[in-house]
Backbone as ProteinMPNN parsed JSONL, in Angstrom:
{"seq_chain_A": "EAAGALWSLTDNEYCKEIILQENGIKTILSLLGQRSGVTDFAKENLTGIIWNLVLQHKCLVAIMEAENPTPTFVQLITKGTASSAENIAGALMRISMCKPYRKALIACPELIPSLVQLLAFGTSLGREHACGALQNIATQNQEIQRLIVQEGAVPPLIRLLKQTVDASLKGRAALCL", "coords_chain_A": {"N_chain_A": [[213.041, -89.552, 348.406], [209.725, -90.685, 349.011], [207.543, -88.848, 349.265], [208.562, -86.523, 348.102], [208.969, -87.358, 345.462], [206.332, -87.908, 344.779], [205.241, -85.35, 344.997], [206.421, -84.079, 342.794], [205.191, -85.53, 340.767], [202.55, -84.761, 340.998], [202.014, -82.632, 339.399], [200.904, -83.619, 337.209], [197.799, -84.328, 335.81], [196.658, -86.873, 335.586], [197.989, -88.283, 337.561], [196.907, -87.05, 339.812], [194.307, -88.005, 339.67], [194.739, -90.723, 340.175], [195.697, -90.585, 342.795], [193.35, -89.785, 344.06], [191.753, -92.088, 343.532], [193.145, -94.026, 344.955], [192.741, -93.302, 347.544], [194.594, -91.554, 348.557], [194.671, -88.959, 349.554], [193.648, -88.99, 352.136], [195.685, -90.4, 353.438], [197.862, -88.636, 353.078], [196.96, -86.342, 354.477], [196.75, -87.465, 357.011], [199.448, -88.067, 357.61], [200.47, -85.447, 357.636], [199.226, -84.484, 359.889], [200.46, -85.787, 361.984], [202.322, -85.534, 364.962], [204.811, -86.493, 365.542], [207.39, -88.574, 364.116], [207.291, -87.999, 361.429], [209.345, -86.361, 359.26], [210.468, -82.902, 359.053], [211.245, -82.278, 356.47], [209.826, -84.186, 354.971], [207.242, -83.308, 355.534], [207.317, -80.823, 354.295], [207.376, -81.632, 351.627], [204.943, -83.041, 351.538], [203.124, -80.969, 352.032], [203.532, -79.545, 349.734], [202.449, -81.323, 347.912], [199.74, -81.169, 348.654], [199.254, -78.505, 347.965], [199.561, -78.635, 345.159], [197.501, -80.462, 344.601], [195.111, -79.097, 345.261], [194.672, -77.523, 343.109], [193.176, -78.874, 341.315], [189.769, -79.235, 341.08], [188.236, -81.493, 341.975], [190.034, -82.758, 343.687], [190.453, -80.746, 345.568], [187.903, -80.641, 346.724], [187.823, -83.232, 347.846], [189.867, -82.991, 349.747], [188.854, -80.983, 351.441], [186.58, -82.223, 352.317], [187.517, -84.185, 353.838], [188.315, -85.22, 357.186], [188.028, -82.367, 358.756], [190.529, -80.544, 357.824], [191.599, -78.043, 358.405], [192.605, -77.229, 361.071], [195.008, -78.717, 361.13], [196.348, -77.559, 358.982], [196.696, -74.98, 359.999], [198.439, -75.529, 362.132], [200.682, -76.263, 360.668], [201.359, -73.843, 359.519], [201.968, -72.293, 361.772], [203.763, -73.796, 363.322], [205.332, -75.263, 361.636], [207.908, -75.617, 359.092], [209.34, -72.869, 357.184], [208.98, -73.408, 354.488], [206.904, -75.326, 354.507], [204.879, -73.704, 355.556], [204.618, -71.796, 353.509], [203.708, -73.442, 351.394], [201.277, -74.519, 352.411], [199.862, -72.174, 352.919], [199.619, -71.32, 350.298], [197.95, -73.341, 349.328], [195.721, -72.802, 350.934], [195.074, -70.296, 349.964], [194.079, -70.962, 347.459], [191.975, -72.751, 348.157], [190.337, -71.015, 349.584], [189.269, -69.496, 347.604], [187.053, -70.779, 346.792], [183.873, -70.366, 347.466], [182.011, -72.062, 348.944], [183.71, -73.33, 350.778], [184.825, -71.432, 352.396], [183.489, -70.901, 354.812], [184.034, -73.219, 356.275], [186.781, -72.951, 356.569], [187.048, -70.517, 358.055], [185.795, -71.264, 360.331], [187.64, -72.316, 361.977], [189.157, -70.997, 364.648], [191.828, -70.24, 364.89], [192.817, -69.766, 362.387], [192.795, -67.173, 361.026], [194.472, -65.556, 362.782], [196.884, -67.026, 362.44], [197.441, -66.704, 359.713], [197.764, -63.931, 359.629], [200.056, -63.671, 361.205], [201.878, -65.023, 359.562], [201.783, -63.302, 357.407], [203.009, -61.085, 358.56], [205.545, -62.017, 359.393], [206.537, -64.003, 357.726], [208.189, -65.663, 354.919], [208.83, -64.12, 351.712], [207.239, -65.398, 349.742], [205.499, -66.803, 351.433], [204.215, -64.641, 352.689], [202.946, -63.51, 350.475], [201.124, -65.555, 349.795], [199.647, -65.66, 352.171], [198.464, -63.117, 352.101], [196.822, -63.474, 349.829], [195.093, -65.548, 350.711], [193.869, -64.306, 352.934], [192.634, -62.163, 351.652], [190.797, -63.537, 350.029], [189.148, -64.912, 351.919], [188.009, -62.775, 353.159], [186.386, -61.624, 351.316], [183.48, -59.968, 350.511], [182.541, -60.079, 353.161], [181.98, -58.492, 355.868], [182.219, -58.928, 358.608], [184.333, -60.768, 358.841], [186.286, -59.217, 357.65], [186.548, -57.178, 359.599], [187.508, -58.755, 361.707], [189.986, -59.596, 360.687], [191.291, -57.133, 360.548], [191.286, -56.504, 363.301], [193.002, -58.473, 364.198], [195.389, -57.461, 363.489], [196.327, -57.081, 360.848], [196.633, -54.842, 359.191], [198.958, -53.056, 359.708], [201.256, -54.775, 358.881], [200.547, -55.092, 356.191], [200.671, -52.469, 355.203], [203.4, -52.014, 355.624], [204.429, -53.867, 353.787], [203.59, -52.714, 351.383], [205.141, -50.402, 351.42], [207.813, -51.301, 351.653], [208.485, -53.601, 350.121], [209.943, -54.884, 347.126], [209.031, -56.736, 345.482], [206.841, -57.183, 343.011], [204.584, -58.822, 342.726], [203.953, -59.529, 345.367], [203.523, -56.982, 346.428], [201.291, -56.247, 344.94], [199.396, -58.125, 345.852], [199.255, -57.339, 348.551], [198.188, -54.765, 348.263], [195.67, -55.387, 347.202], [194.58, -56.671, 349.379], [194.163, -54.637, 351.176]], "CA_chain_A": [[211.964, -89.841, 349.32], [208.451, -90.906, 348.308], [206.719, -87.63, 349.231], [209.161, -85.619, 347.119], [208.66, -87.879, 344.124], [204.901, -87.728, 344.544], [205.004, -83.919, 344.764], [206.771, -83.819, 341.392], [204.211, -86.172, 339.891], [201.211, -84.167, 341.103], [201.796, -81.662, 338.321], [200.204, -84.386, 336.187], [196.389, -84.523, 336.161], [196.403, -88.308, 335.729], [198.482, -88.652, 338.892], [195.915, -86.576, 340.782], [193.187, -88.954, 339.611], [195.155, -91.956, 340.855], [195.721, -90.276, 344.232], [191.951, -89.852, 344.498], [191.307, -93.484, 343.489], [193.856, -94.806, 345.977], [192.474, -92.689, 348.844], [195.865, -90.987, 348.987], [194.502, -87.699, 350.283], [193.505, -89.34, 353.555], [197.027, -90.755, 353.917], [198.673, -87.416, 353.114], [196.488, -85.52, 355.593], [197.111, -88.164, 358.246], [200.88, -87.839, 357.843], [200.665, -84.041, 357.992], [198.706, -84.271, 361.238], [201.261, -86.466, 363.007], [203.226, -84.655, 365.703], [206.158, -87.074, 365.523], [207.55, -89.675, 363.178], [207.356, -87.49, 360.061], [210.36, -85.302, 359.269], [210.091, -81.603, 358.489], [211.439, -82.365, 355.02], [208.682, -84.927, 354.424], [206.062, -82.436, 355.614], [207.445, -79.819, 353.231], [206.949, -82.292, 350.389], [203.516, -83.349, 351.644], [202.369, -79.723, 351.849], [203.628, -79.254, 348.299], [201.452, -82.181, 347.256], [198.425, -80.566, 348.916], [199.146, -77.284, 347.151], [199.303, -79.055, 343.775], [196.21, -81.142, 344.491], [193.955, -78.191, 345.326], [194.484, -76.882, 341.809], [192.114, -79.633, 340.645], [188.592, -79.068, 341.936], [187.858, -82.754, 342.633], [190.969, -82.979, 344.798], [190.143, -79.732, 346.574], [186.7, -81.112, 347.413], [188.193, -84.393, 348.664], [190.653, -82.502, 350.886], [187.998, -80.251, 352.371], [185.579, -83.119, 352.874], [188.195, -85.069, 354.791], [188.049, -84.77, 358.555], [188.459, -81.003, 359.048], [191.976, -80.381, 357.717], [192.05, -76.684, 358.698], [193.514, -77.138, 362.226], [196.321, -79.236, 360.73], [196.967, -76.529, 358.146], [197.116, -73.897, 360.902], [199.645, -76.011, 362.836], [201.805, -76.226, 359.728], [201.745, -72.438, 359.358], [202.52, -71.736, 363.013], [204.827, -74.608, 363.922], [206.089, -75.955, 360.598], [209.015, -74.876, 358.479], [208.937, -71.78, 356.283], [208.529, -74.024, 353.24], [205.576, -75.898, 354.767], [203.941, -72.585, 355.708], [204.391, -71.254, 352.156], [202.902, -74.389, 350.617], [199.918, -74.605, 352.947], [199.2, -70.886, 352.668], [199.252, -71.358, 348.881], [196.761, -74.192, 349.227], [194.609, -72.069, 351.548], [194.7, -69.234, 349.037], [193.245, -71.594, 346.424], [190.749, -73.267, 348.78], [189.49, -69.883, 349.986], [188.61, -68.959, 346.408], [185.801, -71.53, 346.648], [182.966, -69.825, 348.477], [181.445, -73.053, 349.868], [184.667, -73.791, 351.785], [185.269, -70.328, 353.254], [182.916, -71.084, 356.154], [184.788, -74.282, 356.948], [188.09, -72.405, 356.933], [186.975, -69.515, 359.118], [185.293, -71.898, 361.554], [188.82, -72.591, 362.798], [189.482, -69.674, 365.198], [193.259, -69.935, 364.791], [193.228, -69.557, 360.998], [193.116, -65.776, 360.708], [195.714, -65.143, 363.463], [198.073, -67.668, 361.863], [197.713, -66.056, 358.427], [198.282, -62.587, 359.913], [201.446, -63.85, 361.641], [202.654, -65.34, 358.359], [201.834, -62.042, 356.67], [203.949, -60.182, 359.23], [206.881, -62.548, 359.66], [206.894, -65.103, 356.837], [209.01, -65.409, 353.733], [208.13, -63.337, 350.691], [206.191, -66.241, 349.166], [204.523, -67.04, 352.493], [203.422, -63.415, 352.855], [202.075, -63.381, 349.299], [200.034, -66.525, 349.921], [198.8, -65.219, 353.286], [197.659, -62.003, 351.553], [195.798, -64.035, 348.956], [194.1, -66.274, 351.509], [193.102, -63.323, 353.708], [191.786, -61.431, 350.707], [189.7, -64.402, 349.594], [188.173, -65.203, 352.983], [187.356, -61.514, 353.536], [185.538, -61.165, 350.217], [182.055, -59.763, 350.788], [182.217, -60.494, 354.527], [182.465, -57.418, 356.73], [182.591, -59.478, 359.918], [185.683, -61.322, 358.692], [187.175, -58.075, 357.412], [186.817, -56.579, 360.921], [188.341, -59.689, 362.464], [191.341, -59.526, 360.125], [191.849, -55.852, 361.009], [191.519, -56.632, 364.745], [194.161, -59.351, 364.404], [196.606, -56.692, 363.236], [196.823, -57.262, 359.481], [196.869, -53.6, 358.443], [200.359, -52.598, 359.733], [202.156, -55.498, 357.978], [200.178, -54.819, 354.797], [201.237, -51.155, 354.871], [204.86, -52.221, 355.51], [204.697, -54.543, 352.513], [203.439, -51.737, 350.303], [206.25, -49.449, 351.488], [209.164, -51.859, 351.669], [208.795, -54.706, 349.216], [210.183, -54.618, 345.708], [208.363, -57.834, 344.794], [205.603, -56.638, 342.444], [203.482, -59.736, 342.995], [203.611, -59.374, 346.781], [202.974, -55.63, 346.587], [199.944, -56.298, 344.378], [198.533, -58.863, 346.791], [199.06, -56.493, 349.732], [197.266, -53.689, 347.884], [194.334, -55.965, 347.075], [194.107, -57.0, 350.725], [193.7, -53.403, 351.821]], "C_chain_A": [[210.647, -89.858, 348.561], [207.618, -89.635, 348.196], [207.254, -86.635, 348.205], [208.866, -86.056, 345.697], [207.188, -87.663, 343.791], [204.567, -86.261, 344.284], [205.301, -83.579, 343.301], [205.717, -84.374, 340.438], [202.84, -85.507, 339.929], [201.007, -82.977, 340.177], [200.941, -82.294, 337.221], [198.768, -84.671, 336.64], [196.046, -86.0, 336.363], [196.86, -88.795, 337.102], [197.482, -88.231, 339.97], [194.719, -87.519, 340.829], [193.528, -90.247, 340.356], [195.206, -91.737, 342.365], [194.304, -90.33, 344.794], [191.466, -91.296, 344.571], [191.903, -94.309, 344.621], [193.646, -94.276, 347.392], [193.743, -92.07, 349.441], [195.739, -89.702, 349.777], [194.387, -87.96, 351.776], [194.873, -89.659, 354.16], [197.894, -89.513, 354.072], [198.264, -86.547, 354.297], [196.828, -86.15, 356.938], [198.581, -87.944, 358.591], [201.155, -86.398, 358.258], [200.217, -83.75, 359.419], [199.514, -84.922, 362.341], [202.244, -85.496, 363.649], [204.659, -85.192, 365.724], [206.185, -88.197, 364.494], [207.589, -89.26, 361.718], [208.311, -86.301, 360.081], [209.805, -83.994, 358.699], [210.195, -81.627, 356.969], [210.268, -83.095, 354.357], [207.43, -84.055, 354.445], [206.121, -81.323, 354.573], [206.973, -80.398, 351.901], [205.453, -82.593, 350.399], [202.66, -82.094, 351.478], [202.432, -79.268, 350.396], [202.632, -80.076, 347.499], [200.061, -81.576, 347.431], [198.219, -79.341, 348.036], [198.866, -77.643, 345.689], [197.913, -79.671, 343.62], [195.04, -80.168, 344.471], [193.731, -77.433, 344.023], [193.446, -77.616, 340.963], [190.908, -79.654, 341.58], [188.198, -80.355, 342.664], [188.755, -83.05, 343.827], [190.713, -81.989, 345.924], [188.934, -80.17, 347.398], [187.046, -82.276, 348.335], [188.985, -83.965, 349.897], [189.738, -81.844, 351.906], [186.899, -81.122, 352.968], [186.2, -84.203, 353.741], [187.904, -84.515, 356.187], [188.744, -83.451, 358.847], [189.976, -80.791, 359.001], [192.496, -79.017, 358.183], [192.931, -76.59, 359.94], [194.923, -77.673, 361.925], [197.053, -78.204, 359.884], [197.48, -75.371, 359.0], [198.386, -74.296, 361.646], [200.867, -75.941, 361.932], [202.274, -74.797, 359.473], [202.473, -71.948, 360.603], [203.714, -72.504, 363.562], [205.686, -75.357, 362.906], [207.237, -75.106, 360.084], [208.459, -73.763, 357.589], [208.37, -72.346, 354.983], [207.137, -74.643, 353.396], [204.528, -74.799, 354.872], [203.608, -71.971, 354.348], [203.428, -72.142, 351.373], [201.458, -74.436, 351.099], [199.178, -73.293, 352.751], [198.798, -70.779, 351.195], [198.006, -72.201, 348.657], [195.54, -73.476, 349.803], [194.135, -70.92, 350.659], [193.759, -69.797, 347.969], [191.924, -72.089, 347.011], [189.792, -72.119, 349.089], [188.852, -69.171, 348.798], [187.245, -69.613, 346.201], [184.865, -71.152, 347.787], [182.402, -70.887, 349.43], [182.408, -73.477, 350.988], [185.184, -72.671, 352.684], [184.757, -70.493, 354.673], [183.681, -72.139, 356.935], [186.149, -73.772, 357.395], [187.982, -71.463, 358.119], [186.348, -70.059, 360.395], [186.437, -72.263, 362.493], [189.31, -71.247, 363.347], [190.952, -69.282, 365.085], [193.696, -69.588, 363.37], [193.655, -68.116, 360.726], [194.356, -65.307, 361.464], [196.968, -65.771, 362.855], [198.436, -67.037, 360.52], [198.263, -64.642, 358.621], [199.732, -62.67, 360.381], [202.353, -64.178, 360.459], [202.825, -64.09, 357.498], [202.902, -61.114, 357.25], [205.379, -60.708, 359.233], [207.347, -63.642, 358.706], [207.857, -64.697, 355.735], [208.19, -64.593, 352.741], [206.977, -64.143, 350.086], [205.105, -66.545, 350.197], [203.62, -65.838, 352.703], [202.462, -63.222, 351.68], [200.88, -64.323, 349.4], [199.091, -66.159, 351.062], [197.902, -64.068, 352.842], [196.509, -62.546, 350.714], [194.705, -64.749, 349.721], [193.237, -65.303, 352.311], [192.15, -62.539, 352.809], [190.569, -62.27, 350.326], [188.681, -64.653, 350.7], [187.431, -63.946, 353.428], [186.371, -61.021, 352.484], [184.074, -61.143, 350.629], [181.643, -60.239, 352.177], [182.799, -59.471, 355.507], [182.881, -57.91, 358.11], [184.014, -60.033, 359.877], [186.681, -60.204, 358.428], [187.548, -57.398, 358.73], [187.752, -57.459, 361.742], [189.792, -59.647, 361.98], [192.026, -58.233, 360.567], [192.188, -55.936, 362.494], [192.724, -57.514, 365.055], [195.474, -58.664, 364.049], [197.159, -56.792, 361.833], [197.216, -55.96, 358.788], [198.324, -53.129, 358.523], [201.306, -53.42, 358.848], [201.816, -55.285, 356.501], [200.749, -53.474, 354.341], [202.751, -51.266, 354.708], [205.21, -52.876, 354.181], [204.58, -53.578, 351.341], [204.621, -50.776, 350.25], [207.591, -50.086, 351.155], [209.462, -52.878, 350.586], [209.034, -54.215, 347.787], [209.514, -55.685, 344.843], [206.989, -57.353, 344.311], [204.395, -57.514, 342.752], [203.002, -59.586, 344.435], [202.971, -58.012, 347.029], [201.534, -55.588, 346.056], [198.972, -57.008, 345.293], [198.23, -58.011, 348.017], [198.061, -55.379, 349.428], [195.836, -54.211, 347.77], [193.736, -56.296, 348.433], [193.544, -55.769, 351.428], [192.433, -52.937, 351.147]], "O_chain_A": [[210.475, -89.131, 347.583], [207.043, -89.368, 347.14], [206.475, -85.977, 347.516], [208.552, -85.236, 344.834], [206.839, -87.285, 342.673], [203.714, -85.956, 343.452], [204.527, -82.877, 342.651], [205.396, -83.754, 339.424], [202.049, -85.666, 338.999], [199.933, -82.376, 340.174], [200.335, -81.595, 336.41], [198.553, -85.198, 337.732], [195.23, -86.335, 337.222], [196.195, -89.62, 337.728], [197.243, -88.97, 340.925], [194.182, -87.799, 341.901], [192.695, -90.793, 341.08], [194.801, -92.611, 343.131], [194.085, -90.863, 345.882], [190.84, -91.692, 345.554], [191.241, -95.186, 345.177], [194.291, -94.739, 348.333], [193.939, -92.063, 350.656], [196.61, -89.386, 350.589], [194.963, -87.234, 352.585], [195.176, -89.231, 355.273], [198.583, -89.353, 355.08], [199.12, -86.066, 355.04], [197.157, -85.446, 357.893], [198.914, -87.664, 359.742], [201.983, -86.152, 359.135], [200.768, -82.87, 360.08], [199.285, -84.645, 363.518], [202.916, -84.73, 362.958], [205.608, -84.428, 365.903], [205.146, -88.698, 364.064], [207.888, -90.082, 360.852], [208.107, -85.347, 360.831], [208.814, -83.983, 357.969], [209.349, -81.072, 356.267], [209.779, -82.672, 353.31], [206.649, -84.058, 353.494], [205.091, -80.924, 354.029], [206.261, -79.738, 351.144], [204.774, -82.421, 349.387], [201.598, -82.143, 350.858], [201.483, -78.669, 349.89], [202.044, -79.592, 346.533], [199.295, -81.482, 346.473], [197.157, -79.156, 347.441], [198.019, -77.016, 345.052], [197.23, -79.43, 342.625], [194.073, -80.384, 343.741], [192.705, -76.773, 343.857], [192.902, -77.055, 340.012], [191.023, -80.049, 342.741], [187.86, -80.313, 343.847], [188.288, -83.536, 344.857], [190.751, -82.354, 347.099], [188.947, -80.08, 348.626], [186.607, -82.304, 349.485], [188.791, -84.522, 350.978], [189.837, -82.118, 353.102], [186.347, -80.79, 354.016], [185.495, -85.038, 354.307], [187.307, -83.447, 356.323], [189.936, -83.435, 359.155], [190.636, -80.854, 360.038], [193.705, -78.845, 358.343], [193.954, -75.908, 359.876], [195.911, -77.131, 362.419], [198.255, -78.002, 360.055], [198.565, -74.844, 358.754], [199.308, -73.49, 361.776], [201.961, -75.599, 362.382], [203.459, -74.568, 359.236], [203.488, -71.26, 360.496], [204.586, -71.916, 364.202], [206.659, -76.013, 363.278], [207.496, -74.012, 360.586], [207.267, -73.726, 357.286], [207.395, -71.823, 354.444], [206.29, -74.498, 352.515], [203.424, -74.934, 354.346], [202.449, -71.663, 354.07], [202.466, -71.665, 350.771], [200.527, -74.398, 350.295], [197.985, -73.299, 352.447], [197.753, -70.212, 350.879], [197.118, -71.824, 347.892], [194.453, -73.536, 349.229], [192.945, -70.612, 350.609], [192.758, -69.169, 347.623], [190.866, -71.869, 346.422], [188.584, -72.235, 348.881], [187.978, -68.325, 348.984], [186.384, -69.062, 345.514], [185.053, -71.572, 348.929], [182.323, -70.629, 350.631], [181.96, -73.935, 352.039], [185.911, -72.94, 353.641], [185.492, -70.258, 355.633], [183.944, -71.967, 358.125], [186.62, -74.121, 358.477], [188.735, -71.589, 359.084], [186.367, -69.391, 361.429], [186.214, -72.493, 363.682], [189.83, -70.433, 362.583], [191.281, -68.099, 365.176], [194.831, -69.157, 363.166], [194.763, -67.876, 360.246], [195.235, -64.705, 360.847], [198.006, -65.114, 362.766], [199.617, -66.856, 360.223], [199.13, -64.204, 357.865], [200.552, -61.836, 360.001], [203.469, -63.667, 360.368], [203.893, -63.859, 356.932], [203.613, -60.438, 356.506], [206.325, -59.933, 359.091], [208.452, -64.16, 358.865], [208.276, -63.544, 355.639], [206.988, -64.406, 352.925], [205.868, -63.628, 349.937], [203.919, -66.543, 349.866], [202.41, -65.984, 352.875], [201.313, -62.822, 351.865], [199.75, -63.925, 349.121], [197.877, -66.324, 350.943], [196.715, -64.043, 353.169], [195.362, -62.126, 350.871], [193.522, -64.582, 349.423], [192.017, -65.454, 352.365], [191.001, -62.287, 353.172], [189.445, -61.769, 350.304], [187.477, -64.612, 350.449], [186.349, -64.036, 354.008], [185.603, -60.094, 352.741], [183.507, -62.156, 351.039], [180.535, -60.743, 352.361], [183.955, -59.572, 355.918], [183.803, -57.359, 358.713], [184.805, -59.787, 360.788], [187.804, -60.244, 358.931], [188.715, -57.081, 358.961], [188.675, -56.965, 362.39], [190.718, -59.663, 362.79], [193.205, -58.241, 360.919], [193.259, -55.491, 362.909], [193.391, -57.318, 366.071], [196.549, -59.217, 364.279], [198.36, -56.605, 361.638], [198.052, -55.976, 357.884], [198.898, -52.82, 357.478], [202.1, -52.826, 358.118], [202.709, -55.297, 355.654], [201.253, -53.356, 353.224], [203.326, -50.694, 353.782], [206.175, -52.485, 353.525], [205.385, -53.625, 350.411], [205.055, -50.378, 349.168], [208.413, -49.488, 350.46], [210.614, -53.0, 350.172], [208.408, -53.264, 347.319], [209.442, -55.55, 343.621], [206.084, -57.144, 345.118], [203.305, -57.004, 343.01], [201.801, -59.522, 344.695], [201.986, -57.909, 347.761], [200.665, -54.962, 346.662], [197.849, -56.546, 345.491], [197.088, -57.962, 348.476], [197.188, -55.085, 350.245], [194.896, -53.542, 348.199], [192.521, -56.211, 348.617], [192.573, -55.857, 352.179], [191.87, -51.912, 351.532]]}, "name": "protein", "num_of_chains": 1, "seq": "EAAGALWSLTDNEYCKEIILQENGIKTILSLLGQRSGVTDFAKENLTGIIWNLVLQHKCLVAIMEAENPTPTFVQLITKGTASSAENIAGALMRISMCKPYRKALIACPELIPSLVQLLAFGTSLGREHACGALQNIATQNQEIQRLIVQEGAVPPLIRLLKQTVDASLKGRAALCL"}
């Protein structure tokens, strides 16, 4: 399938440049936002593309300057497959590292609840990415920190510290607290 092949190619910086030139980000985001006509498997691949693209700053900027992608990302976390949720949470973890885009992310009221749900009930990788995204958006923002606590993030973070053997996940959980 085309999305799977493109995901593999987005490890290459030159491919990312071509995607930008061909306005491919708009197409990818449009497909991710469709409620029907795009298979779960295709969306898993498309979210993988997004995750790879945000590793290059120019692509990250193009994604965030597209028509507000955050609600689509939230839908993929809450209603998509585990793989789509992992990929998008990974992308959100990277996007949230960029201070100028934190406001755009947290302007979506469903973002924090969706990340907390992924933190509580997602796969190991999904939980790790949710921890990272929550940690980044909470950085130096007490209002957001309170909101994350109010959404119930502390109990799953404590559970992760107690129960997980995954050192990377345990480290992310500790940093979140």
